[in-house]
mmCIF file of C-alpha atoms in Angstrom:
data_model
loop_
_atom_site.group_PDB
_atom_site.id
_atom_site.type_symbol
_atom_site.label_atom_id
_atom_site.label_comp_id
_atom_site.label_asym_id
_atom_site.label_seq_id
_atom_site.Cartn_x
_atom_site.Cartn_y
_atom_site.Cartn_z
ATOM 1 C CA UNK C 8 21.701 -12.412 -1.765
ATOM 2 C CA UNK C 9 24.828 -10.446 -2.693
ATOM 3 C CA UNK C 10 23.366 -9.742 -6.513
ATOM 4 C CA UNK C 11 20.116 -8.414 -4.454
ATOM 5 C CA UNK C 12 21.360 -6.110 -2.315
ATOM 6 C CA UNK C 13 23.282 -4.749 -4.947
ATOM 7 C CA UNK C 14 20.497 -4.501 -7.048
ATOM 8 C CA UNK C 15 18.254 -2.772 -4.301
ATOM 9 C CA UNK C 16 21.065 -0.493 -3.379
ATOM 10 C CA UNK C 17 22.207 1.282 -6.824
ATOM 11 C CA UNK C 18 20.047 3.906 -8.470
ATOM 12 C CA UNK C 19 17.250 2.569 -11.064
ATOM 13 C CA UNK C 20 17.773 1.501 -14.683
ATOM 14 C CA UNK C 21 15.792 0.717 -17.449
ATOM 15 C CA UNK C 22 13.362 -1.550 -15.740
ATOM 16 C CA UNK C 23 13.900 -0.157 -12.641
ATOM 17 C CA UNK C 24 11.489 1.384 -11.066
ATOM 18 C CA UNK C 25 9.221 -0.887 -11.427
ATOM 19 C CA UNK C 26 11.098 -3.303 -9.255
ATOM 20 C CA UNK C 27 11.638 -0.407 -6.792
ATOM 21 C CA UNK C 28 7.819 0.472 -6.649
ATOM 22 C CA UNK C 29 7.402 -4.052 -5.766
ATOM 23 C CA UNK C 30 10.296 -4.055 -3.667
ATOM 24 C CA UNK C 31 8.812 -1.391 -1.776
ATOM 25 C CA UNK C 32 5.595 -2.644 -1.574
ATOM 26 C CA UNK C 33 7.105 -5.898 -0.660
ATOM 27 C CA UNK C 34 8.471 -4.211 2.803
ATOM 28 C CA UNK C 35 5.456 -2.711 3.435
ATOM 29 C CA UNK C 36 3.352 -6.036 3.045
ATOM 30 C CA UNK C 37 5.250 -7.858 5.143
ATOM 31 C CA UNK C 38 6.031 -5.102 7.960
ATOM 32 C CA UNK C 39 2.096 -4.488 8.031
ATOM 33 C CA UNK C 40 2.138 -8.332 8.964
ATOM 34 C CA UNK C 41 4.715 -8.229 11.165
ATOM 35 C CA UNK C 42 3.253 -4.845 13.267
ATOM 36 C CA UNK C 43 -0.048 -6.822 13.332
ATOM 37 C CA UNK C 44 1.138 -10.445 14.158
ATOM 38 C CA UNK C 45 3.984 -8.912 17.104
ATOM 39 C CA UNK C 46 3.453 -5.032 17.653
ATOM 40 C CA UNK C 47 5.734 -2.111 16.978
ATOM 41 C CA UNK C 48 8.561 -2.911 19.083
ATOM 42 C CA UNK C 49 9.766 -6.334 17.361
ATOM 43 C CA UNK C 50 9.233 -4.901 14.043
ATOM 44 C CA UNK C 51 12.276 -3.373 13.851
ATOM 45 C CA UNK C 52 14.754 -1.896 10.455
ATOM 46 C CA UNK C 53 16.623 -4.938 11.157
ATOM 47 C CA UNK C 54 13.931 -7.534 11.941
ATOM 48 C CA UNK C 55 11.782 -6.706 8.404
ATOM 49 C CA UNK C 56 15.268 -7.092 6.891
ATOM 50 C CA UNK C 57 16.420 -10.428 7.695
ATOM 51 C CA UNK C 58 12.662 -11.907 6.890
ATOM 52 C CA UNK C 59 13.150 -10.669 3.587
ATOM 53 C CA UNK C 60 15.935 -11.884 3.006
ATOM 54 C CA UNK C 61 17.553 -8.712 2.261
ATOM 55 C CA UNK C 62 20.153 -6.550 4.286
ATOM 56 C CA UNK C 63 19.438 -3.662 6.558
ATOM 57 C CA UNK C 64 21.608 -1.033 4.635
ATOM 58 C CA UNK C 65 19.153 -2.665 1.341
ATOM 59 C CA UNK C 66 16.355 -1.858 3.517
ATOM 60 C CA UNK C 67 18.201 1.703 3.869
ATOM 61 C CA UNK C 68 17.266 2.342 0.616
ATOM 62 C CA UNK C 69 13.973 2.368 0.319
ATOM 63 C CA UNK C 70 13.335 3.580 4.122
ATOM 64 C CA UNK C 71 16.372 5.631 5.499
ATOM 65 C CA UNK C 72 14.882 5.881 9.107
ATOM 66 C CA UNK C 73 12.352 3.816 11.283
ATOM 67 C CA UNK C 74 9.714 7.217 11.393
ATOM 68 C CA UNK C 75 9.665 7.120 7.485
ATOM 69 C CA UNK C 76 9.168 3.113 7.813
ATOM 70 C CA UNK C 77 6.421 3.717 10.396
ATOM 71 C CA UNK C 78 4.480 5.950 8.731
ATOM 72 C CA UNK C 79 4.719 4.702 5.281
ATOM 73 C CA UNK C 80 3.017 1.529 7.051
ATOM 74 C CA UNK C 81 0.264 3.266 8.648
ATOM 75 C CA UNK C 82 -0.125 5.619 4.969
ATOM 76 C CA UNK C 83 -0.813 2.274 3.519
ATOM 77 C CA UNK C 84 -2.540 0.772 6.538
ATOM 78 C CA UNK C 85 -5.008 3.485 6.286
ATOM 79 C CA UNK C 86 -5.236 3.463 2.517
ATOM 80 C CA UNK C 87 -6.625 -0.399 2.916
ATOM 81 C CA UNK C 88 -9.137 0.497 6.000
ATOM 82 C CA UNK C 89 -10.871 3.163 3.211
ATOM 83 C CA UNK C 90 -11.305 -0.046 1.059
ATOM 84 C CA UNK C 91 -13.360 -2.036 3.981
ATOM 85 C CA UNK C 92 -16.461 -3.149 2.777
ATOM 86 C CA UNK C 93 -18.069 -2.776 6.102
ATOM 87 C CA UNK C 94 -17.148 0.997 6.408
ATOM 88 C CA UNK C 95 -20.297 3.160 7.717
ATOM 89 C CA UNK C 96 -20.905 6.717 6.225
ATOM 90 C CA UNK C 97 -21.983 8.357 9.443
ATOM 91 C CA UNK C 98 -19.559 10.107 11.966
ATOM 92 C CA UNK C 99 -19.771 7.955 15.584
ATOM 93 C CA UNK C 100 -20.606 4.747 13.545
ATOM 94 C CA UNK C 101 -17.609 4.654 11.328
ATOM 95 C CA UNK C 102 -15.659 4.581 14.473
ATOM 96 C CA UNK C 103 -17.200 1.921 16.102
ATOM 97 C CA UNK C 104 -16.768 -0.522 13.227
ATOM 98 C CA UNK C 105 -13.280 0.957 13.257
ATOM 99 C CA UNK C 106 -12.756 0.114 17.021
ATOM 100 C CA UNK C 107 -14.569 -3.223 15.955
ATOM 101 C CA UNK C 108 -11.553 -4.255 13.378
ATOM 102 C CA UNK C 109 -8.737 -3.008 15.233
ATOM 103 C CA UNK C 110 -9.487 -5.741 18.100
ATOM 104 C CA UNK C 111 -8.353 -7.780 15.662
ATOM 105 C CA UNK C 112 -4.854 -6.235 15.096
ATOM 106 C CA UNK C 113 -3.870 -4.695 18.327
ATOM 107 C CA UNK C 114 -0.119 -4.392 17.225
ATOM 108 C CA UNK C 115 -1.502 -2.066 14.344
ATOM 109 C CA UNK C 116 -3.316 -0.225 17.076
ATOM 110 C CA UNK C 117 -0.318 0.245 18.984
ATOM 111 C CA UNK C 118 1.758 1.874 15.705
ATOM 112 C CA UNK C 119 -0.670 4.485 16.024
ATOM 113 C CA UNK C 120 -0.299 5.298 19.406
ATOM 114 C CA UNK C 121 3.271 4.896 18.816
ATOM 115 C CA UNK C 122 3.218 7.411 16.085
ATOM 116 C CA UNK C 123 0.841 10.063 18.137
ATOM 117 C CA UNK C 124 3.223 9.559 21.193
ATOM 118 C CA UNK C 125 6.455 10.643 18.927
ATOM 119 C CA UNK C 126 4.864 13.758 17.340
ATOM 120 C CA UNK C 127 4.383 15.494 20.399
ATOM 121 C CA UNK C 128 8.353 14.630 21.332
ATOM 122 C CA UNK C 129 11.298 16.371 19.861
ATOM 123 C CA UNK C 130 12.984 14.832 16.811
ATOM 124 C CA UNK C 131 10.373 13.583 15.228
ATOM 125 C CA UNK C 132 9.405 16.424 12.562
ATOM 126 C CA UNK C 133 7.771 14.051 10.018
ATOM 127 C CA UNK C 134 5.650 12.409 11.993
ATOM 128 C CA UNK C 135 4.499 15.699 14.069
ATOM 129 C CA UNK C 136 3.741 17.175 10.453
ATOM 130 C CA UNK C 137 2.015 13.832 9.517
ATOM 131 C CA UNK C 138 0.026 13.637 12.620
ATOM 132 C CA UNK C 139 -1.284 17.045 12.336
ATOM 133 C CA UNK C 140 -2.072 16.827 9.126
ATOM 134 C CA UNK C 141 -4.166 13.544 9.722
ATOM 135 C CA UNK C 142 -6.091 15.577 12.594
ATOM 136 C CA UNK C 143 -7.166 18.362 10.061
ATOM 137 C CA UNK C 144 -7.952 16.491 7.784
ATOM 138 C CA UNK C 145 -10.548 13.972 10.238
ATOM 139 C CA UNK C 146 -11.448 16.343 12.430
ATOM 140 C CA UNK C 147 -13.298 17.783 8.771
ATOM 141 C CA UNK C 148 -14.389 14.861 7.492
ATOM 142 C CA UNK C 149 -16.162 13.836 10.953
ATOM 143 C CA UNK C 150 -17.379 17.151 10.999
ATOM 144 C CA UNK C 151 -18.673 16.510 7.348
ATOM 145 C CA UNK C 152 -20.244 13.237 8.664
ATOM 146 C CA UNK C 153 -21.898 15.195 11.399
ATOM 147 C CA UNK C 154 -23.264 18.469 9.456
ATOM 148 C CA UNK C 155 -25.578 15.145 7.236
ATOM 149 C CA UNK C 156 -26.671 13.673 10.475
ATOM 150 C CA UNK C 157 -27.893 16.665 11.679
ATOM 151 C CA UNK C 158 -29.456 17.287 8.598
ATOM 152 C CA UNK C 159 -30.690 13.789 8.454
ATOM 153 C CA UNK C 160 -31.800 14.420 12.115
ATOM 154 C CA UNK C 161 -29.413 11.440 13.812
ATOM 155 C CA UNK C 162 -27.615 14.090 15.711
ATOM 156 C CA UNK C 163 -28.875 17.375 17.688
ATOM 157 C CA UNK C 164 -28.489 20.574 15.332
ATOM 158 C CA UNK C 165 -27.262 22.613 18.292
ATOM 159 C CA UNK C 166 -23.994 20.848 18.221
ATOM 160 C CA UNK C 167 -21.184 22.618 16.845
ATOM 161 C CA UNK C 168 -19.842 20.144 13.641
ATOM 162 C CA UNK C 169 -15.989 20.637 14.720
ATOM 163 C CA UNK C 170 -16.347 20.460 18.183
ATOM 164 C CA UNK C 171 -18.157 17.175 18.260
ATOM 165 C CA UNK C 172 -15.825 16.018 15.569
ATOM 166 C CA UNK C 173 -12.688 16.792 18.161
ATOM 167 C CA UNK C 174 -14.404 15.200 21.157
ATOM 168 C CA UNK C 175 -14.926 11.709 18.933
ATOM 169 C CA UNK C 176 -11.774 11.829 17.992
ATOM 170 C CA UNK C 177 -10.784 12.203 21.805
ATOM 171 C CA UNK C 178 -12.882 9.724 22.965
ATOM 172 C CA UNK C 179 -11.732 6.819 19.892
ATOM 173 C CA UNK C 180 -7.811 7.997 20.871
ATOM 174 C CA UNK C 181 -8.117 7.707 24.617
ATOM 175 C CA UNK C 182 -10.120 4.478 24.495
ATOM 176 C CA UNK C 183 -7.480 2.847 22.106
ATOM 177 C CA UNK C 184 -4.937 3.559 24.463
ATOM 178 C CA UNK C 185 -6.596 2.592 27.521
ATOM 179 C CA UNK C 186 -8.110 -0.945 25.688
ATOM 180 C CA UNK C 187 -3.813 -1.447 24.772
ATOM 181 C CA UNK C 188 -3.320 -1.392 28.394
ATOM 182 C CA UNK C 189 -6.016 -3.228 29.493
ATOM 183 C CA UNK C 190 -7.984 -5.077 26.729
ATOM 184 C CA UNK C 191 -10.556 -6.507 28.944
ATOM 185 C CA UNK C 192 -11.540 -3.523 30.714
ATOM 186 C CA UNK C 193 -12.568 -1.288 28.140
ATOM 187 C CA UNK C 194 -14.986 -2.011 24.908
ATOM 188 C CA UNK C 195 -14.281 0.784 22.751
ATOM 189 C CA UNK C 196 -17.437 -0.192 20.345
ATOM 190 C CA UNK C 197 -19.789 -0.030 23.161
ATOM 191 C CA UNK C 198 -17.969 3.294 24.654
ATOM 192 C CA UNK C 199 -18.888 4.839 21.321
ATOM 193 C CA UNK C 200 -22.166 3.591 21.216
ATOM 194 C CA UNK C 201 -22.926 5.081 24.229
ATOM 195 C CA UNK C 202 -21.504 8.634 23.115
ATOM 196 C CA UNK C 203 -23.525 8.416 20.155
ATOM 197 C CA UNK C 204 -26.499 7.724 22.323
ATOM 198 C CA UNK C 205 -25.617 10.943 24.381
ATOM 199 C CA UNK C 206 -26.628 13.571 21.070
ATOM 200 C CA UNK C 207 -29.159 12.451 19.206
ATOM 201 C CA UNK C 208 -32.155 15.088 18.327
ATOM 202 C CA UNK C 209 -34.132 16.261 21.791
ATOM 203 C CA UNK C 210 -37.631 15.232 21.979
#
């Protein structure tokens, strides 16, 4: 283990960086598992580290801080959810099937809310500039998704694009949160459903 963490912990060579680039994707693999099998909180620097094998300074290396861990896990968690076969290309539907999958892996659920609770706290720059980055950049896709329902005539033209786009996102944030607390209380697919049945096209 002593030849590893050397390895891990000393600048590139010839060679290198391509064992950096699976090294890293190594941690990420198996702290996506360990966020989905046992939620944020026992999916520490230290925990990933020892079931790797590897030590926590090695760890160090490649993450220097639990925020750049955190996100780098959700960057690639989200990077896999683009690839899911059953995605929809229609604003309110997409996330329903996304509220669908993520009652599979609450723990992943709960990084997120994790990660939306420390950007609006001091000392968390990175993730405050990563969070509202990832609300620009939805809240215009959604919108997107909306403008070609409305054109398609799913959704009622009289509805601002942005402004719809901001209230789904509202209503998908608050109802993760409040299915985390209380998974039997609150069906975030139906929820959703029942929003998109509130602006379709009047009669």
């Amino acid at each position: 283990m002593t030849n590893e963490v050397d390895d891990d912990a000393t600048p590139p060579r010839r060679g290198g960086y391509r064992k950096g680039a699976e090294r890293r994707a190594q941690i990420l693999d198996e702290m996506i598992r360990m966020v989905a099998a046992q939620g944020v909180d026992a999916s520490s620097l230290r925990s990933v580290a020892d079931s790797l094998g590897i030590t926590h300074a090695a760890l160090r290396h490649y993450f220097p801080s639990r925020d750049e861990l955190l996100l780098a896990v959700y960057r690639e968690h989200e990077v896999r959810e683009q690839g899911a076969p059953d995605r929809m290309k229609s604003a309110i539907g997409d996330m329903r099937e996304s509220a669908t999958r993520n009652r599979a892996v609450p723990g992943l659920v709960q990084l997120y809310t994790t990660l939306a609770a420390d950007a609006v706290q001091e000392g968390h720059p990175t993730t405050r500039d990563f969070m509202r980055e990832r609300f620009t950049r939805l809240r215009a896709d959604l919108a997107e998704l909306i403008t070609a329902d409305q054109a398609a005539g799913r959704i009622r033209a009289d509805l601002d694009p942005a402004d719809l786009a901001s209230l789904c996102i509202a209503a998908s944030d608050g109802l993760q949160v409040q299915w985390l607390l209380d998974p039997d209380a609150v069906d975030g697919e139906r929820v959703l459903r029942l929003l998109e049945s509130l602006v379709p096209p009047t009669a």
